[in-house]
């Protein structure tokens, strides 16, 4: 295992960077919120279902890294 994963603070920071990076990619991959033809807004579920395969992979990465970030922060607080 790499040495940087032994440091809880560095692990938490790396995990947070991955979390926010994947959230940014998911946000950019989502279809627009407002439908141009009708002017109505789409609900978040409809926008998430319109993600491409790449967006769905990054959504999965976001969820997993968010759980890791929370676990790392809890580990830091417990130490």
PDB file of N, CA and C in Angstrom:
ATOM      1  N   UNK A   1       0.847  -1.160   0.000  1.00  0.00           N
ATOM      2  CA  UNK A   1       0.000   0.000   0.000  1.00  0.00           C
ATOM      3  C   UNK A   1       0.906   1.240   0.000  1.00  0.00           C
ATOM      4  N   UNK A   2       0.542   2.261  -0.782  1.00  0.00           N
ATOM      5  CA  UNK A   2       1.354   3.480  -0.798  1.00  0.00           C
ATOM      6  C   UNK A   2       1.388   4.155   0.572  1.00  0.00           C
ATOM      7  N   UNK A   3       2.492   4.838   0.859  1.00  0.00           N
ATOM      8  CA  UNK A   3       2.671   5.462   2.177  1.00  0.00           C
ATOM      9  C   UNK A   3       1.700   6.610   2.429  1.00  0.00           C
ATOM     10  N   UNK A   4       1.256   7.294   1.370  1.00  0.00           N
ATOM     11  CA  UNK A   4       0.381   8.445   1.606  1.00  0.00           C
ATOM     12  C   UNK A   4      -0.991   8.034   2.121  1.00  0.00           C
ATOM     13  N   UNK A   5      -1.369   6.773   1.951  1.00  0.00           N
ATOM     14  CA  UNK A   5      -2.659   6.328   2.480  1.00  0.00           C
ATOM     15  C   UNK A   5      -2.593   6.060   3.982  1.00  0.00           C
ATOM     16  N   UNK A   6      -1.371   6.007   4.547  1.00  0.00           N
ATOM     17  CA  UNK A   6      -1.244   5.802   5.984  1.00  0.00           C
ATOM     18  C   UNK A   6      -1.568   7.061   6.769  1.00  0.00           C
ATOM     19  N   UNK A   7      -1.406   8.215   6.165  1.00  0.00           N
ATOM     20  CA  UNK A   7      -1.700   9.480   6.829  1.00  0.00           C
ATOM     21  C   UNK A   7      -3.188   9.792   6.672  1.00  0.00           C
ATOM     22  N   UNK A   8      -3.949   9.816   7.772  1.00  0.00           N
ATOM     23  CA  UNK A   8      -5.403  10.009   7.652  1.00  0.00           C
ATOM     24  C   UNK A   8      -5.798  11.371   7.077  1.00  0.00           C
ATOM     25  N   UNK A   9      -5.046  12.415   7.397  1.00  0.00           N
ATOM     26  CA  UNK A   9      -5.379  13.740   6.887  1.00  0.00           C
ATOM     27  C   UNK A   9      -5.190  13.812   5.374  1.00  0.00           C
ATOM     28  N   UNK A  10      -4.086  13.265   4.895  1.00  0.00           N
ATOM     29  CA  UNK A  10      -3.835  13.268   3.452  1.00  0.00           C
ATOM     30  C   UNK A  10      -4.848  12.388   2.721  1.00  0.00           C
ATOM     31  N   UNK A  11      -5.204  11.258   3.325  1.00  0.00           N
ATOM     32  CA  UNK A  11      -6.214  10.387   2.720  1.00  0.00           C
ATOM     33  C   UNK A  11      -7.561  11.097   2.633  1.00  0.00           C
ATOM     34  N   UNK A  12      -7.917  11.846   3.681  1.00  0.00           N
ATOM     35  CA  UNK A  12      -9.187  12.576   3.673  1.00  0.00           C
ATOM     36  C   UNK A  12      -9.177  13.659   2.598  1.00  0.00           C
ATOM     37  N   UNK A  13      -8.060  14.371   2.456  1.00  0.00           N
ATOM     38  CA  UNK A  13      -7.973  15.423   1.442  1.00  0.00           C
ATOM     39  C   UNK A  13      -8.039  14.859   0.030  1.00  0.00           C
ATOM     40  N   UNK A  14      -7.331  13.763  -0.219  1.00  0.00           N
ATOM     41  CA  UNK A  14      -7.368  13.136  -1.552  1.00  0.00           C
ATOM     42  C   UNK A  14      -8.769  12.638  -1.861  1.00  0.00           C
ATOM     43  N   UNK A  15      -9.412  12.045  -0.868  1.00  0.00           N
ATOM     44  CA  UNK A  15     -10.766  11.541  -1.059  1.00  0.00           C
ATOM     45  C   UNK A  15     -11.750  12.674  -1.336  1.00  0.00           C
ATOM     46  N   UNK A  16     -11.582  13.804  -0.665  1.00  0.00           N
ATOM     47  CA  UNK A  16     -12.457  14.953  -0.911  1.00  0.00           C
ATOM     48  C   UNK A  16     -12.245  15.530  -2.307  1.00  0.00           C
ATOM     49  N   UNK A  17     -11.007  15.568  -2.770  1.00  0.00           N
ATOM     50  CA  UNK A  17     -10.725  16.063  -4.117  1.00  0.00           C
ATOM     51  C   UNK A  17     -11.381  15.160  -5.158  1.00  0.00           C
ATOM     52  N   UNK A  18     -11.271  13.854  -4.973  1.00  0.00           N
ATOM     53  CA  UNK A  18     -11.914  12.913  -5.902  1.00  0.00           C
ATOM     54  C   UNK A  18     -13.432  13.071  -5.857  1.00  0.00           C
ATOM     55  N   UNK A  19     -13.983  13.266  -4.664  1.00  0.00           N
ATOM     56  CA  UNK A  19     -15.428  13.432  -4.512  1.00  0.00           C
ATOM     57  C   UNK A  19     -15.933  14.656  -5.263  1.00  0.00           C
ATOM     58  N   UNK A  20     -15.295  15.800  -5.039  1.00  0.00           N
ATOM     59  CA  UNK A  20     -15.763  17.022  -5.694  1.00  0.00           C
ATOM     60  C   UNK A  20     -15.463  17.027  -7.185  1.00  0.00           C
ATOM     61  N   UNK A  21     -14.375  16.383  -7.583  1.00  0.00           N
ATOM     62  CA  UNK A  21     -14.084  16.275  -9.012  1.00  0.00           C
ATOM     63  C   UNK A  21     -15.127  15.446  -9.739  1.00  0.00           C
ATOM     64  N   UNK A  22     -15.514  14.331  -9.156  1.00  0.00           N
ATOM     65  CA  UNK A  22     -16.525  13.488  -9.802  1.00  0.00           C
ATOM     66  C   UNK A  22     -17.895  14.156  -9.755  1.00  0.00           C
ATOM     67  N   UNK A  23     -18.200  14.910  -8.694  1.00  0.00           N
ATOM     68  CA  UNK A  23     -19.460  15.647  -8.647  1.00  0.00           C
ATOM     69  C   UNK A  23     -19.515  16.693  -9.756  1.00  0.00           C
ATOM     70  N   UNK A  24     -18.395  17.356 -10.021  1.00  0.00           N
ATOM     71  CA  UNK A  24     -18.333  18.342 -11.097  1.00  0.00           C
ATOM     72  C   UNK A  24     -18.587  17.688 -12.453  1.00  0.00           C
ATOM     73  N   UNK A  25     -17.988  16.514 -12.688  1.00  0.00           N
ATOM     74  CA  UNK A  25     -18.195  15.820 -13.963  1.00  0.00           C
ATOM     75  C   UNK A  25     -19.658  15.408 -14.108  1.00  0.00           C
ATOM     76  N   UNK A  26     -20.267  14.909 -13.035  1.00  0.00           N
ATOM     77  CA  UNK A  26     -21.687  14.525 -13.086  1.00  0.00           C
ATOM     78  C   UNK A  26     -22.548  15.735 -13.392  1.00  0.00           C
ATOM     79  N   UNK A  27     -22.246  16.868 -12.772  1.00  0.00           N
ATOM     80  CA  UNK A  27     -23.027  18.090 -13.017  1.00  0.00           C
ATOM     81  C   UNK A  27     -22.896  18.529 -14.475  1.00  0.00           C
ATOM     82  N   UNK A  28     -21.697  18.429 -15.029  1.00  0.00           N
ATOM     83  CA  UNK A  28     -21.487  18.846 -16.412  1.00  0.00           C
ATOM     84  C   UNK A  28     -22.136  17.879 -17.409  1.00  0.00           C
ATOM     85  N   UNK A  29     -22.273  16.611 -17.036  1.00  0.00           N
ATOM     86  CA  UNK A  29     -22.856  15.601 -17.919  1.00  0.00           C
ATOM     87  C   UNK A  29     -24.384  15.628 -17.910  1.00  0.00           C
ATOM     88  N   UNK A  30     -24.983  16.224 -16.881  1.00  0.00           N
ATOM     89  CA  UNK A  30     -26.447  16.236 -16.787  1.00  0.00           C
ATOM     90  C   UNK A  30     -27.063  17.095 -17.881  1.00  0.00           C
ATOM     91  N   UNK A  31     -28.253  16.693 -18.352  1.00  0.00           N
ATOM     92  CA  UNK A  31     -28.956  17.541 -19.316  1.00  0.00           C
ATOM     93  C   UNK A  31     -29.359  18.866 -18.672  1.00  0.00           C
ATOM     94  N   UNK A  32     -29.634  19.880 -19.475  1.00  0.00           N
ATOM     95  CA  UNK A  32     -29.983  21.181 -18.900  1.00  0.00           C
ATOM     96  C   UNK A  32     -31.231  21.125 -18.025  1.00  0.00           C
ATOM     97  N   UNK A  33     -31.274  22.000 -17.043  1.00  0.00           N
ATOM     98  CA  UNK A  33     -32.395  22.013 -16.100  1.00  0.00           C
ATOM     99  C   UNK A  33     -33.669  22.527 -16.746  1.00  0.00           C
ATOM    100  N   UNK A  34     -33.544  23.494 -17.599  1.00  0.00           N
ATOM    101  CA  UNK A  34     -34.720  24.096 -18.227  1.00  0.00           C
ATOM    102  C   UNK A  34     -34.862  23.568 -19.653  1.00  0.00           C
ATOM    103  N   UNK A  35     -36.059  23.081 -19.973  1.00  0.00           N
ATOM    104  CA  UNK A  35     -36.349  22.610 -21.326  1.00  0.00           C
ATOM    105  C   UNK A  35     -36.576  23.838 -22.201  1.00  0.00           C
ATOM    106  N   UNK A  36     -35.817  23.958 -23.285  1.00  0.00           N
ATOM    107  CA  UNK A  36     -35.873  25.172 -24.111  1.00  0.00           C
ATOM    108  C   UNK A  36     -37.214  25.357 -24.811  1.00  0.00           C
ATOM    109  N   UNK A  37     -37.814  24.269 -25.271  1.00  0.00           N
ATOM    110  CA  UNK A  37     -39.061  24.387 -26.029  1.00  0.00           C
ATOM    111  C   UNK A  37     -40.224  24.872 -25.172  1.00  0.00           C
ATOM    112  N   UNK A  38     -40.329  24.330 -23.956  1.00  0.00           N
ATOM    113  CA  UNK A  38     -41.483  24.650 -23.112  1.00  0.00           C
ATOM    114  C   UNK A  38     -41.168  25.661 -22.018  1.00  0.00           C
ATOM    115  N   UNK A  39     -39.915  25.795 -21.660  1.00  0.00           N
ATOM    116  CA  UNK A  39     -39.543  26.706 -20.587  1.00  0.00           C
ATOM    117  C   UNK A  39     -39.747  26.117 -19.202  1.00  0.00           C
ATOM    118  N   UNK A  40     -40.168  24.850 -19.121  1.00  0.00           N
ATOM    119  CA  UNK A  40     -40.374  24.200 -17.825  1.00  0.00           C
ATOM    120  C   UNK A  40     -39.053  23.630 -17.311  1.00  0.00           C
ATOM    121  N   UNK A  41     -39.010  23.412 -16.007  1.00  0.00           N
ATOM    122  CA  UNK A  41     -37.808  22.827 -15.415  1.00  0.00           C
ATOM    123  C   UNK A  41     -37.993  21.319 -15.252  1.00  0.00           C
ATOM    124  N   UNK A  42     -36.877  20.615 -15.369  1.00  0.00           N
ATOM    125  CA  UNK A  42     -36.889  19.159 -15.180  1.00  0.00           C
ATOM    126  C   UNK A  42     -36.579  18.843 -13.723  1.00  0.00           C
ATOM    127  N   UNK A  43     -37.245  17.831 -13.158  1.00  0.00           N
ATOM    128  CA  UNK A  43     -36.880  17.404 -11.801  1.00  0.00           C
ATOM    129  C   UNK A  43     -35.514  16.712 -11.810  1.00  0.00           C
ATOM    130  N   UNK A  44     -34.887  16.629 -10.637  1.00  0.00           N
ATOM    131  CA  UNK A  44     -33.538  16.065 -10.540  1.00  0.00           C
ATOM    132  C   UNK A  44     -33.504  14.596 -10.967  1.00  0.00           C
ATOM    133  N   UNK A  45     -34.572  13.847 -10.693  1.00  0.00           N
ATOM    134  CA  UNK A  45     -34.600  12.443 -11.101  1.00  0.00           C
ATOM    135  C   UNK A  45     -34.559  12.282 -12.608  1.00  0.00           C
ATOM    136  N   UNK A  46     -35.271  13.137 -13.302  1.00  0.00           N
ATOM    137  CA  UNK A  46     -35.267  13.083 -14.767  1.00  0.00           C
ATOM    138  C   UNK A  46     -33.902  13.484 -15.321  1.00  0.00           C
ATOM    139  N   UNK A  47     -33.266  14.443 -14.670  1.00  0.00           N
ATOM    140  CA  UNK A  47     -31.945  14.864 -15.118  1.00  0.00           C
ATOM    141  C   UNK A  47     -30.909  13.771 -14.881  1.00  0.00           C
ATOM    142  N   UNK A  48     -31.003  13.071 -13.750  1.00  0.00           N
ATOM    143  CA  UNK A  48     -30.063  11.991 -13.467  1.00  0.00           C
ATOM    144  C   UNK A  48     -30.285  10.799 -14.378  1.00  0.00           C
ATOM    145  N   UNK A  49     -31.539  10.536 -14.748  1.00  0.00           N
ATOM    146  CA  UNK A  49     -31.800   9.412 -15.643  1.00  0.00           C
ATOM    147  C   UNK A  49     -31.325   9.708 -17.066  1.00  0.00           C
ATOM    148  N   UNK A  50     -31.124  10.982 -17.384  1.00  0.00           N
ATOM    149  CA  UNK A  50     -30.633  11.355 -18.706  1.00  0.00           C
ATOM    150  C   UNK A  50     -29.119  11.364 -18.818  1.00  0.00           C
ATOM    151  N   UNK A  51     -28.427  10.901 -17.789  1.00  0.00           N
ATOM    152  CA  UNK A  51     -26.964  10.868 -17.832  1.00  0.00           C
ATOM    153  C   UNK A  51     -26.474   9.850 -18.854  1.00  0.00           C
ATOM    154  N   UNK A  52     -25.338  10.149 -19.432  1.00  0.00           N
ATOM    155  CA  UNK A  52     -24.705   9.182 -20.323  1.00  0.00           C
ATOM    156  C   UNK A  52     -24.039   8.093 -19.484  1.00  0.00           C
ATOM    157  N   UNK A  53     -23.475   7.083 -20.148  1.00  0.00           N
ATOM    158  CA  UNK A  53     -22.813   6.004 -19.425  1.00  0.00           C
ATOM    159  C   UNK A  53     -21.621   6.552 -18.635  1.00  0.00           C
ATOM    160  N   UNK A  54     -20.909   7.483 -19.218  1.00  0.00           N
ATOM    161  CA  UNK A  54     -19.779   8.107 -18.537  1.00  0.00           C
ATOM    162  C   UNK A  54     -20.255   8.851 -17.287  1.00  0.00           C
ATOM    163  N   UNK A  55     -21.360   9.552 -17.391  1.00  0.00           N
ATOM    164  CA  UNK A  55     -21.902  10.269 -16.247  1.00  0.00           C
ATOM    165  C   UNK A  55     -22.335   9.341 -15.131  1.00  0.00           C
ATOM    166  N   UNK A  56     -22.909   8.187 -15.496  1.00  0.00           N
ATOM    167  CA  UNK A  56     -23.340   7.224 -14.479  1.00  0.00           C
ATOM    168  C   UNK A  56     -22.144   6.617 -13.757  1.00  0.00           C
ATOM    169  N   UNK A  57     -21.052   6.402 -14.480  1.00  0.00           N
ATOM    170  CA  UNK A  57     -19.839   5.881 -13.839  1.00  0.00           C
ATOM    171  C   UNK A  57     -19.309   6.907 -12.843  1.00  0.00           C
ATOM    172  N   UNK A  58     -19.277   8.175 -13.234  1.00  0.00           N
ATOM    173  CA  UNK A  58     -18.794   9.201 -12.319  1.00  0.00           C
ATOM    174  C   UNK A  58     -19.766   9.414 -11.156  1.00  0.00           C
ATOM    175  N   UNK A  59     -21.044   9.169 -11.352  1.00  0.00           N
ATOM    176  CA  UNK A  59     -22.002   9.234 -10.248  1.00  0.00           C
ATOM    177  C   UNK A  59     -21.694   8.140  -9.230  1.00  0.00           C
ATOM    178  N   UNK A  60     -21.363   6.948  -9.713  1.00  0.00           N
ATOM    179  CA  UNK A  60     -20.974   5.851  -8.832  1.00  0.00           C
ATOM    180  C   UNK A  60     -19.676   6.193  -8.086  1.00  0.00           C
ATOM    181  N   UNK A  61     -18.705   6.758  -8.813  1.00  0.00           N
ATOM    182  CA  UNK A  61     -17.446   7.165  -8.182  1.00  0.00           C
ATOM    183  C   UNK A  61     -17.709   8.225  -7.118  1.00  0.00           C
ATOM    184  N   UNK A  62     -18.620   9.149  -7.390  1.00  0.00           N
ATOM    185  CA  UNK A  62     -18.964  10.185  -6.410  1.00  0.00           C
ATOM    186  C   UNK A  62     -19.530   9.568  -5.143  1.00  0.00           C
ATOM    187  N   UNK A  63     -20.451   8.631  -5.278  1.00  0.00           N
ATOM    188  CA  UNK A  63     -21.089   8.018  -4.102  1.00  0.00           C
ATOM    189  C   UNK A  63     -20.060   7.254  -3.275  1.00  0.00           C
ATOM    190  N   UNK A  64     -19.223   6.471  -3.956  1.00  0.00           N
ATOM    191  CA  UNK A  64     -18.226   5.672  -3.234  1.00  0.00           C
ATOM    192  C   UNK A  64     -17.192   6.566  -2.562  1.00  0.00           C
ATOM    193  N   UNK A  65     -16.720   7.586  -3.262  1.00  0.00           N
ATOM    194  CA  UNK A  65     -15.714   8.458  -2.661  1.00  0.00           C
ATOM    195  C   UNK A  65     -16.306   9.341  -1.564  1.00  0.00           C
ATOM    196  N   UNK A  66     -17.587   9.668  -1.660  1.00  0.00           N
ATOM    197  CA  UNK A  66     -18.229  10.427  -0.580  1.00  0.00           C
ATOM    198  C   UNK A  66     -18.286   9.592   0.697  1.00  0.00           C
ATOM    199  N   UNK A  67     -18.579   8.319   0.564  1.00  0.00           N
ATOM    200  CA  UNK A  67     -18.587   7.432   1.733  1.00  0.00           C
ATOM    201  C   UNK A  67     -17.179   7.332   2.310  1.00  0.00           C
ATOM    202  N   UNK A  68     -16.172   7.221   1.438  1.00  0.00           N
ATOM    203  CA  UNK A  68     -14.789   7.178   1.905  1.00  0.00           C
ATOM    204  C   UNK A  68     -14.371   8.468   2.582  1.00  0.00           C
ATOM    205  N   UNK A  69     -14.833   9.598   2.075  1.00  0.00           N
ATOM    206  CA  UNK A  69     -14.504  10.886   2.684  1.00  0.00           C
ATOM    207  C   UNK A  69     -15.115  11.006   4.079  1.00  0.00           C
ATOM    208  N   UNK A  70     -16.350  10.571   4.204  1.00  0.00           N
ATOM    209  CA  UNK A  70     -17.014  10.619   5.511  1.00  0.00           C
ATOM    210  C   UNK A  70     -16.301   9.708   6.506  1.00  0.00           C
ATOM    211  N   UNK A  71     -15.903   8.526   6.037  1.00  0.00           N
ATOM    212  CA  UNK A  71     -15.182   7.592   6.908  1.00  0.00           C
ATOM    213  C   UNK A  71     -13.824   8.174   7.309  1.00  0.00           C
ATOM    214  N   UNK A  72     -13.153   8.841   6.385  1.00  0.00           N
ATOM    215  CA  UNK A  72     -11.847   9.437   6.699  1.00  0.00           C
ATOM    216  C   UNK A  72     -11.980  10.571   7.705  1.00  0.00           C
ATOM    217  N   UNK A  73     -13.019  11.381   7.574  1.00  0.00           N
ATOM    218  CA  UNK A  73     -13.242  12.483   8.513  1.00  0.00           C
ATOM    219  C   UNK A  73     -13.594  11.933   9.897  1.00  0.00           C
ATOM    220  N   UNK A  74     -14.393  10.889   9.956  1.00  0.00           N
ATOM    221  CA  UNK A  74     -14.724  10.257  11.239  1.00  0.00           C
ATOM    222  C   UNK A  74     -13.463   9.685  11.867  1.00  0.00           C
ATOM    223  N   UNK A  75     -12.597   9.089  11.060  1.00  0.00           N
ATOM    224  CA  UNK A  75     -11.333   8.549  11.552  1.00  0.00           C
ATOM    225  C   UNK A  75     -10.453   9.676  12.082  1.00  0.00           C
ATOM    226  N   UNK A  76     -10.434  10.814  11.401  1.00  0.00           N
ATOM    227  CA  UNK A  76      -9.637  11.942  11.887  1.00  0.00           C
ATOM    228  C   UNK A  76     -10.172  12.478  13.214  1.00  0.00           C
ATOM    229  N   UNK A  77     -11.490  12.538  13.339  1.00  0.00           N
ATOM    230  CA  UNK A  77     -12.072  13.052  14.563  1.00  0.00           C
ATOM    231  C   UNK A  77     -11.892  12.107  15.737  1.00  0.00           C
ATOM    232  N   UNK A  78     -11.828  10.812  15.443  1.00  0.00           N
ATOM    233  CA  UNK A  78     -11.667   9.822  16.506  1.00  0.00           C
ATOM    234  C   UNK A  78     -10.225   9.743  16.988  1.00  0.00           C
ATOM    235  N   UNK A  79      -9.283  10.159  16.164  1.00  0.00           N
ATOM    236  CA  UNK A  79      -7.866  10.043  16.536  1.00  0.00           C
ATOM    237  C   UNK A  79      -7.444  11.118  17.500  1.00  0.00           C
TER     238      UNK A  79
END
